[in-house]
Amino acid sequence: MRKSKRWFSLGLAGLMMSSVLAGCSSSGNNTQTTAAASQTTAAAGTETTAAQTETKKESNGDKTKIVVWTNNRHDLEYMNKVVDEFNNTNDHIEIEYVVQTENYENLITMATTSGQAPDVFGMVSTKTTEFANNGIIQPLNQYLTDTYKTVNEVDSHMYEGLNSIGDDIYWVPCGKRSGARIIYNKEIFDNLGLEVPAKLSDMVDIAKQITEAGNGDYYGIIFPGASGPFERWLEHSAEKSGITRYDYINGKFDFSGYKPYLEFVRELYAANAVFPGSSSIKIDPARVQFSEGHVGIHGNASQEATVLTEQFPAKMEWGVADLPTLDGTIKGAQACTPNNGYMMSAITKHPQEAWEVIEYFGSEEVLKGYLEGGYTLPMSNYMQERVDMSKIGRMADFAGADYEAVYPEVPAVSPEGEDWRDALWNACLPEGPGIDETIEKLNKAYNEALDKEVKMGKVKRLVIKDYDPLHPNDGTMEYLSE
């Protein structure tokens, strides 16, 4: 047992070496100084030591230390002020705020296994069911206060498998990330007399025109091939066209609707309208190329508002437009993503104090500054009415779409072979596998996995007989065990 435990500790330390620590000082007054050093370290690409990221949850003098982990770095300046304010005014709790930017999900699991988990950590929506089943998180129901429920409209934002399981609430969304948009170089578009089209196929000609005009200085479109390119915007354009990977009415996977999108990307490559190296570039380098003016069209969700104004400030005027659809009309809702929530560790020694921290982060005062800082969009109507939208900057360009909705969680299965998003992107590439072959393999692999795991009792088959693609979360959901 000792050998096994030591092996795990070394593994955890190795993972934590790639994290970024903010506010590790025992004094709240030193939080901003530490955070500034962390940002400098992150920018330089250096590593912190495992000792620096050791989490301490025991009482510190008269105050109980509550360790909070997050994988958000874009809001660090604001959150450090929030933590400072709390630490300077609260008489019985001190927050230690830690930013983990690498291996976040695995690090949470490993830390829990070794008994080193933080008390509170930023939500991982894709892991809610897994974390709950594995004893990593605990429900918040018993702690929810009337004020907190009013501010965040908790009862109206329970999404099965996403933030709740049955009546158990594991995290509360205090904000949302809007669906993706087309982000374009307005100067290039204006100079060429172009507009972002409503129809997907028209983008090929526009991207080709931009590339030809750029003459090697700028190109039509860029895809972050190494950082989930399909989910950045192609998947969401498909949603607006009424296409999803899961057939909610019949309770099975069906990837066939994506075929026109794979053919679209191949057309762009055939027209030499894609930024060179896109097939292997990561998201931040792709953002840099856009901000430097070397790309006409980039697609992503509302986090780009902060990225292109603070992280990689654009050197040209840029615009935001709705995603195109297959035929230029909207036939389905585009997924928006609930975010800005916190999970409570199932093994925390200080659950009441941990809840007080979560409640503080989700308070009207903290959320108003967070939302007006442009770090996310309001999730509740309560906060929507209390936020001065004129203060949110370029985030306003991503707000207000009436075609957005939260989708029901698709059954989480573990098929053999590639992840569906990776497989679809690979089929987009000129040197990739056949499109029809890829779709056939995915349909087979995912439905076999679904059938198998339903029979094993690992998942339930979701069926919505009255499913409406324009209002996907409003139908009657059935969870079948056969």
Coordinates of C-alpha atoms in Angstrom, one line a residue:
M1 CA 0.0 0.0 0.0
R2 CA 2.8 2.4 0.8
K3 CA 4.4 1.9 -2.5
S4 CA 1.1 2.4 -4.3
K5 CA 0.4 5.5 -2.4
R6 CA 3.9 6.9 -3.1
W7 CA 3.5 6.2 -6.8
F8 CA 0.2 8.1 -6.8
S9 CA 1.7 11.1 -5.0
L10 CA 4.5 11.3 -7.5
G11 CA 1.9 11.1 -10.4
L12 CA -0.1 13.9 -8.8
A13 CA 2.9 16.0 -8.2
G14 CA 3.9 15.6 -11.9
L15 CA 0.6 16.7 -13.1
M16 CA 0.5 19.7 -10.7
M17 CA 3.9 20.9 -12.0
S18 CA 2.1 22.1 -15.1
S19 CA -0.5 24.1 -13.2
V20 CA -0.6 27.8 -12.5
L21 CA -0.9 28.9 -8.9
A22 CA -2.7 32.1 -7.9
G23 CA -3.1 33.4 -4.3
C24 CA -1.2 30.6 -2.5
S25 CA 0.0 33.0 0.3
S26 CA -1.6 32.5 3.7
S27 CA -2.2 36.3 3.7
G28 CA -5.1 37.6 1.6
N29 CA -3.1 40.8 1.1
N30 CA -0.5 39.0 -1.0
T31 CA -3.0 37.3 -3.4
Q32 CA -2.6 39.8 -6.2
T33 CA 1.1 39.8 -6.0
T34 CA 1.2 36.0 -6.3
A35 CA -1.3 36.1 -9.1
A36 CA 0.8 38.6 -11.1
A37 CA 3.8 36.3 -10.7
S38 CA 1.7 33.4 -11.8
Q39 CA 0.6 35.2 -15.0
T40 CA 4.2 36.0 -15.7
T41 CA 5.2 32.4 -15.2
A42 CA 2.3 31.2 -17.5
A43 CA 3.3 33.7 -20.2
A44 CA 6.9 32.5 -20.0
G45 CA 5.8 28.9 -20.3
T46 CA 7.7 27.8 -17.2
E47 CA 6.7 25.3 -14.6
T48 CA 5.8 25.6 -11.0
T49 CA 6.9 23.1 -8.4
A50 CA 4.7 20.5 -6.8
A51 CA 5.5 22.1 -3.4
Q52 CA 4.1 25.4 -4.6
T53 CA 0.7 23.8 -5.4
E54 CA 0.3 21.8 -2.2
T55 CA -3.2 22.4 -1.0
K56 CA -3.8 23.0 2.8
K57 CA -7.4 22.6 4.0
E58 CA -6.8 22.6 7.8
S59 CA -7.7 25.5 9.9
N60 CA -5.3 28.4 9.8
G61 CA -5.3 30.1 13.1
D62 CA -8.9 31.4 13.7
K63 CA -9.8 31.0 10.0
T64 CA -10.6 27.9 8.1
K65 CA -8.8 27.6 4.8
I66 CA -11.0 26.7 1.9
V67 CA -9.0 25.7 -1.2
V68 CA -10.6 26.5 -4.6
W69 CA -9.4 25.2 -7.9
T70 CA -10.4 26.6 -11.3
N71 CA -9.2 26.1 -14.9
N72 CA -10.2 29.7 -15.8
R73 CA -7.4 32.1 -16.4
H74 CA -9.2 34.7 -18.4
D75 CA -10.9 36.2 -15.3
L76 CA -8.0 36.0 -13.0
E77 CA -7.6 39.7 -12.4
Y78 CA -11.2 40.1 -11.3
M79 CA -11.3 36.9 -9.3
N80 CA -8.2 37.8 -7.3
K81 CA -9.9 41.1 -6.3
V82 CA -13.0 39.1 -5.3
V83 CA -10.9 36.7 -3.2
D84 CA -8.9 39.6 -1.6
E85 CA -12.2 41.3 -0.6
F86 CA -13.5 38.1 0.9
N87 CA -10.3 37.3 2.8
N88 CA -10.0 40.9 4.1
T89 CA -13.6 41.0 5.4
N90 CA -14.6 37.4 6.4
D91 CA -13.7 36.6 10.0
H92 CA -13.7 32.8 9.9
I93 CA -12.8 31.7 6.3
E94 CA -9.8 32.2 4.1
I95 CA -9.9 31.3 0.4
E96 CA -6.8 29.8 -1.3
Y97 CA -7.5 30.3 -5.0
V98 CA -5.5 28.1 -7.4
V99 CA -5.6 28.1 -11.2
Q100 CA -4.9 24.7 -12.8
T101 CA -4.5 25.0 -16.5
E102 CA -3.4 21.5 -17.5
N103 CA -4.9 18.1 -16.9
Y104 CA -7.7 19.7 -14.9
E105 CA -10.2 16.8 -14.9
N106 CA -7.5 14.1 -14.2
L107 CA -6.0 16.2 -11.5
I108 CA -9.3 16.5 -9.7
T109 CA -9.8 12.7 -9.8
M110 CA -6.3 11.9 -8.7
A111 CA -6.4 14.5 -5.9
T112 CA -9.6 13.0 -4.6
T113 CA -8.2 9.5 -4.7
S114 CA -5.2 10.6 -2.6
G115 CA -7.3 12.6 -0.2
Q116 CA -5.8 15.9 -1.4
A117 CA -8.8 17.3 -3.2
P118 CA -9.6 21.0 -3.0
D119 CA -12.8 21.9 -1.1
V120 CA -14.3 23.6 -4.1
F121 CA -13.6 23.5 -7.8
G122 CA -14.9 25.0 -10.9
M123 CA -17.5 22.8 -12.6
V124 CA -16.7 20.2 -15.2
S125 CA -20.1 19.8 -16.9
T126 CA -19.1 16.8 -18.9
K127 CA -18.1 14.9 -15.8
T128 CA -21.0 15.6 -13.5
T129 CA -22.5 12.1 -13.6
E130 CA -19.1 10.4 -13.5
F131 CA -17.9 12.6 -10.6
A132 CA -21.1 12.0 -8.7
N133 CA -21.0 8.2 -9.2
N134 CA -17.3 8.1 -8.2
G135 CA -17.8 10.0 -4.9
I136 CA -15.8 13.1 -6.1
I137 CA -18.6 15.7 -5.6
Q138 CA -21.7 16.0 -3.4
P139 CA -25.1 17.6 -3.9
L140 CA -25.6 21.2 -2.9
N141 CA -29.4 21.0 -2.1
Q142 CA -29.1 21.1 1.6
Y143 CA -27.0 24.3 1.5
L144 CA -29.0 26.3 -1.1
T145 CA -30.4 29.5 0.5
D146 CA -33.5 31.3 -0.7
T147 CA -31.4 34.4 -1.7
Y148 CA -29.0 32.3 -3.8
K149 CA -31.8 30.4 -5.4
T150 CA -33.5 33.7 -6.3
V151 CA -30.4 35.4 -7.8
N152 CA -29.5 32.3 -9.9
E153 CA -33.0 31.0 -10.5
V154 CA -31.8 27.5 -9.5
D155 CA -35.0 25.7 -10.0
S156 CA -35.3 26.9 -13.6
H157 CA -31.7 25.8 -14.5
M158 CA -31.6 22.2 -13.6
Y159 CA -30.3 20.1 -16.6
E160 CA -30.4 16.4 -16.2
G161 CA -26.9 14.9 -16.5
L162 CA -25.3 18.4 -16.9
N163 CA -25.6 20.0 -13.5
S164 CA -28.2 17.7 -11.8
I165 CA -29.1 14.1 -11.5
G166 CA -32.7 13.6 -10.6
D167 CA -33.4 16.1 -7.8
D168 CA -29.8 16.4 -6.7
I169 CA -28.1 19.6 -7.8
Y170 CA -24.3 19.3 -8.1
W171 CA -23.5 22.8 -9.4
V172 CA -25.4 25.9 -10.3
P173 CA -24.8 27.8 -13.5
C174 CA -24.3 31.5 -12.7
G175 CA -23.5 32.4 -16.2
K176 CA -23.5 31.1 -19.7
R177 CA -21.2 31.0 -22.8
S178 CA -23.1 31.9 -25.9
G179 CA -23.1 29.6 -28.9
A180 CA -20.4 30.1 -31.5
R181 CA -20.3 33.0 -34.0
I182 CA -18.3 33.9 -37.1
I183 CA -15.6 36.3 -36.1
Y184 CA -14.3 38.2 -39.1
N185 CA -11.7 40.7 -40.1
K186 CA -13.9 43.7 -40.8
E187 CA -11.2 45.6 -42.6
I188 CA -10.7 42.8 -45.1
F189 CA -14.4 42.3 -45.6
D190 CA -15.0 46.1 -46.1
N191 CA -12.1 46.5 -48.5
L192 CA -13.4 43.6 -50.6
G193 CA -17.1 44.5 -50.3
L194 CA -18.0 41.2 -48.7
E195 CA -20.6 40.2 -46.1
V196 CA -20.7 37.1 -43.9
P197 CA -23.2 34.8 -45.8
A198 CA -26.3 33.2 -44.2
K199 CA -25.7 30.0 -46.4
L200 CA -22.8 27.7 -45.6
S201 CA -21.8 26.9 -49.2
D202 CA -21.4 30.7 -50.0
M203 CA -18.5 30.8 -47.6
V204 CA -16.3 28.8 -49.9
D205 CA -16.3 31.5 -52.5
I206 CA -15.8 34.3 -49.9
A207 CA -12.8 32.5 -48.3
K208 CA -11.3 32.0 -51.8
Q209 CA -11.7 35.7 -52.6
I210 CA -10.0 36.7 -49.4
T211 CA -7.1 34.3 -50.0
E212 CA -6.5 35.5 -53.5
A213 CA -6.6 39.2 -52.4
G214 CA -4.2 38.4 -49.5
N215 CA -1.5 37.1 -51.9
G216 CA 0.2 35.2 -49.1
D217 CA -0.3 37.9 -46.4
Y218 CA -3.7 36.8 -45.3
Y219 CA -6.0 33.8 -45.9
G220 CA -9.7 33.2 -46.0
I221 CA -10.3 31.0 -43.0
I222 CA -8.5 29.3 -40.1
F223 CA -9.3 26.1 -38.2
P224 CA -7.5 25.2 -34.9
G225 CA -6.9 21.6 -36.1
A226 CA -5.3 20.5 -32.9
S227 CA -7.8 22.1 -30.5
G228 CA -11.3 20.7 -31.3
P229 CA -11.9 22.5 -34.6
F230 CA -15.3 20.8 -35.2
E231 CA -16.8 21.9 -32.0
R232 CA -15.6 25.5 -32.4
W233 CA -18.4 26.3 -34.9
L234 CA -19.1 23.7 -37.5
E235 CA -21.0 21.6 -35.0
H236 CA -23.1 24.6 -34.0
S237 CA -23.9 25.6 -37.5
A238 CA -25.2 22.1 -37.9
E239 CA -27.4 22.6 -34.8
K240 CA -28.9 25.7 -36.4
S241 CA -29.6 23.5 -39.4
G242 CA -31.5 21.0 -37.2
I243 CA -28.6 18.5 -37.2
T244 CA -27.3 16.8 -34.1
R245 CA -25.3 13.6 -33.4
Y246 CA -28.1 12.1 -31.4
D247 CA -31.6 11.2 -32.7
Y248 CA -33.6 12.2 -29.7
I249 CA -36.9 10.9 -31.1
N250 CA -35.6 7.4 -31.7
G251 CA -32.9 7.3 -29.0
K252 CA -29.9 6.5 -31.1
F253 CA -26.8 8.1 -32.5
D254 CA -26.8 9.3 -36.1
F255 CA -23.9 11.2 -37.6
S256 CA -25.1 11.3 -41.2
G257 CA -26.4 14.8 -41.0
Y258 CA -22.8 16.1 -40.7
K259 CA -21.8 15.0 -44.2
P260 CA -22.3 18.4 -45.9
Y261 CA -20.1 20.0 -43.3
L262 CA -17.2 17.6 -44.0
E263 CA -17.6 18.2 -47.7
F264 CA -17.6 22.0 -47.0
V265 CA -14.2 21.9 -45.3
R266 CA -12.8 19.7 -48.0
E267 CA -14.0 22.3 -50.6
L268 CA -12.2 25.0 -48.6
Y269 CA -9.0 23.0 -48.7
A270 CA -9.4 22.2 -52.4
A271 CA -9.7 26.0 -53.0
N272 CA -6.5 26.7 -51.0
A273 CA -8.5 29.0 -48.9
V274 CA -7.4 27.7 -45.5
F275 CA -4.6 29.2 -43.5
P276 CA -1.4 27.0 -44.0
G277 CA -0.9 24.5 -41.2
S278 CA -4.4 24.7 -39.9
S279 CA -4.7 20.9 -39.7
S280 CA -2.3 20.9 -36.8
I281 CA -2.4 24.4 -35.2
K282 CA -3.7 24.9 -31.7
I283 CA -6.3 27.4 -30.6
D284 CA -4.1 30.1 -29.2
P285 CA -1.8 30.3 -32.2
A286 CA -4.9 30.4 -34.4
R287 CA -6.2 33.3 -32.4
V288 CA -2.8 35.1 -32.7
Q289 CA -2.9 34.7 -36.5
F290 CA -6.4 36.2 -36.6
S291 CA -5.5 39.1 -34.2
E292 CA -2.5 39.9 -36.3
G293 CA -4.7 40.3 -39.4
H294 CA -3.5 37.2 -41.3
V295 CA -7.0 35.6 -41.4
G296 CA -10.4 36.7 -42.7
I297 CA -12.7 34.3 -40.9
H298 CA -12.4 32.6 -37.5
G299 CA -15.2 30.9 -35.6
N300 CA -15.7 30.4 -31.8
A301 CA -17.9 31.2 -28.9
S302 CA -18.2 34.2 -26.6
Q303 CA -14.9 33.7 -24.8
E304 CA -13.3 35.3 -27.9
A305 CA -14.7 38.7 -26.7
T306 CA -12.1 38.7 -23.9
V307 CA -9.4 36.9 -25.8
L308 CA -9.3 39.4 -28.6
T309 CA -9.5 42.4 -26.3
E310 CA -7.2 41.3 -23.5
Q311 CA -5.3 38.1 -24.1
F312 CA -4.4 38.7 -27.8
P313 CA -5.6 42.2 -28.5
A314 CA -6.6 42.5 -32.2
K315 CA -4.5 44.8 -34.3
M316 CA -7.5 45.5 -36.7
E317 CA -11.2 46.0 -36.5
W318 CA -13.1 42.8 -36.2
G319 CA -16.8 41.9 -36.4
V320 CA -19.2 39.2 -35.2
A321 CA -21.9 37.6 -37.3
D322 CA -24.3 34.7 -36.9
L323 CA -23.2 31.3 -38.1
P324 CA -24.4 30.3 -41.5
T325 CA -26.7 27.3 -42.0
L326 CA -27.1 24.7 -44.8
D327 CA -29.9 26.6 -46.6
G328 CA -29.7 30.0 -44.9
T329 CA -32.7 29.3 -42.6
I330 CA -32.7 28.4 -38.9
K331 CA -34.2 25.0 -38.3
G332 CA -32.8 24.2 -34.8
A333 CA -31.5 25.8 -31.7
Q334 CA -27.8 26.5 -31.3
A335 CA -26.4 25.1 -28.0
C336 CA -25.3 27.6 -25.4
T337 CA -23.3 26.4 -22.5
P338 CA -24.1 27.0 -18.8
N339 CA -20.9 27.9 -16.9
N340 CA -19.5 29.8 -14.0
G341 CA -20.5 27.2 -11.4
Y342 CA -18.7 25.4 -8.6
M343 CA -18.7 21.9 -7.4
M344 CA -18.1 20.9 -3.7
S345 CA -15.8 18.0 -2.9
A346 CA -17.4 15.0 -1.4
I347 CA -14.5 14.6 1.0
T348 CA -14.1 18.2 2.2
K349 CA -13.7 18.5 5.9
H350 CA -15.5 21.9 5.9
P351 CA -18.7 21.6 3.8
Q352 CA -20.5 24.6 5.4
E353 CA -17.5 26.9 4.9
A354 CA -17.0 25.5 1.4
W355 CA -20.7 26.4 0.7
E356 CA -20.2 29.9 2.0
V357 CA -17.4 30.4 -0.6
I358 CA -19.6 29.0 -3.4
E359 CA -22.5 31.3 -2.2
Y360 CA -20.2 34.3 -2.2
F361 CA -19.0 33.6 -5.8
G362 CA -22.6 33.3 -6.9
S363 CA -23.8 36.4 -5.0
E364 CA -25.5 39.3 -6.8
E365 CA -22.6 41.6 -5.9
V366 CA -19.8 39.4 -7.2
L367 CA -21.8 38.3 -10.3
K368 CA -22.7 41.9 -11.3
G369 CA -19.0 42.8 -11.5
Y370 CA -18.2 39.5 -13.2
L371 CA -20.9 40.0 -15.8
E372 CA -20.2 43.6 -16.4
G373 CA -16.5 42.7 -16.8
G374 CA -17.5 40.7 -19.9
Y375 CA -16.3 37.4 -18.5
T376 CA -19.6 35.5 -19.2
L377 CA -23.2 36.3 -20.0
P378 CA -26.1 36.3 -17.6
M379 CA -27.8 33.0 -17.0
S380 CA -30.7 34.2 -14.9
N381 CA -33.3 36.8 -15.8
Y382 CA -32.7 38.2 -12.3
M383 CA -29.1 39.1 -13.1
Q384 CA -29.9 40.1 -16.7
E385 CA -32.1 42.9 -15.3
R386 CA -29.4 44.1 -12.9
V387 CA -26.5 44.2 -15.3
D388 CA -25.6 47.3 -17.2
M389 CA -25.1 45.7 -20.6
S390 CA -23.4 48.8 -21.9
K391 CA -20.4 47.9 -19.7
I392 CA -19.8 44.4 -21.0
G393 CA -17.8 45.5 -24.0
R394 CA -17.4 43.2 -27.0
M395 CA -19.3 40.4 -25.1
A396 CA -22.4 42.3 -26.2
D397 CA -21.7 41.1 -29.7
F398 CA -22.3 37.5 -28.6
A399 CA -25.4 38.2 -26.6
G400 CA -29.1 38.2 -27.2
A401 CA -29.6 35.4 -29.8
D402 CA -33.2 34.0 -29.4
Y403 CA -32.2 30.8 -31.2
E404 CA -30.0 29.5 -28.5
A405 CA -30.9 26.8 -25.9
V406 CA -29.4 24.2 -23.6
Y407 CA -29.6 20.8 -25.1
P408 CA -30.4 17.6 -23.2
E409 CA -27.3 15.6 -22.3
V410 CA -26.6 12.8 -24.7
P411 CA -26.0 9.4 -23.1
A412 CA -22.3 9.3 -22.3
V413 CA -20.9 6.1 -23.8
S414 CA -17.4 4.8 -24.4
P415 CA -17.2 3.4 -28.0
E416 CA -14.2 1.7 -29.5
G417 CA -12.2 3.9 -31.9
E418 CA -11.9 7.6 -32.2
D419 CA -13.9 10.2 -30.4
W420 CA -16.6 11.4 -32.8
R421 CA -15.4 15.0 -33.0
D422 CA -11.8 13.9 -33.8
A423 CA -13.1 11.4 -36.4
L424 CA -15.3 14.0 -38.2
W425 CA -12.4 16.5 -38.3
N426 CA -10.0 13.9 -39.7
A427 CA -12.6 13.2 -42.4
C428 CA -12.6 16.9 -43.3
L429 CA -9.0 16.8 -44.3
P430 CA -8.0 16.2 -47.9
E431 CA -5.7 13.3 -46.8
G432 CA -8.3 12.0 -44.3
P433 CA -10.4 8.8 -44.5
G434 CA -13.6 8.7 -46.6
I435 CA -16.5 10.7 -45.4
D436 CA -19.2 8.0 -45.9
E437 CA -16.8 5.4 -44.3
T438 CA -16.2 7.6 -41.3
I439 CA -19.9 8.3 -40.7
E440 CA -20.8 4.6 -41.0
K441 CA -18.1 3.6 -38.5
L442 CA -19.2 6.2 -36.0
N443 CA -22.9 5.2 -36.3
K444 CA -21.9 1.6 -35.7
A445 CA -19.4 2.2 -32.9
Y446 CA -21.6 4.6 -30.9
N447 CA -24.9 2.7 -31.2
E448 CA -23.2 -0.6 -30.3
A449 CA -21.7 1.1 -27.3
L450 CA -25.1 2.6 -26.4
D451 CA -26.9 -0.8 -26.7
K452 CA -24.2 -2.5 -24.7
E453 CA -24.0 0.0 -21.9
V454 CA -27.8 0.3 -21.6
K455 CA -28.0 -3.5 -21.1
M456 CA -25.2 -3.3 -18.5
G457 CA -27.0 -0.6 -16.6
K458 CA -24.2 2.0 -17.1
V459 CA -26.4 4.5 -19.0
K460 CA -30.0 4.9 -19.9
R461 CA -31.3 5.6 -23.4
L462 CA -32.8 9.0 -23.7
V463 CA -35.9 9.3 -25.8
I464 CA -37.9 12.5 -26.4
K465 CA -40.9 11.6 -28.6
D466 CA -42.1 15.2 -28.8
Y467 CA -38.7 16.6 -29.5
D468 CA -38.6 20.0 -31.1
P469 CA -35.1 21.0 -32.5
L470 CA -35.9 24.7 -32.0
H471 CA -36.7 24.0 -28.3
P472 CA -34.7 20.9 -27.5
N473 CA -35.0 21.0 -23.7
D474 CA -38.8 21.4 -23.6
G475 CA -39.9 18.0 -24.6
T476 CA -40.9 15.0 -22.4
M477 CA -37.7 13.1 -21.6
E478 CA -37.8 9.4 -21.0
Y479 CA -34.8 7.5 -19.7
L480 CA -35.1 3.8 -20.8
S481 CA -33.2 0.9 -19.4
E482 CA -33.7 -1.3 -22.4

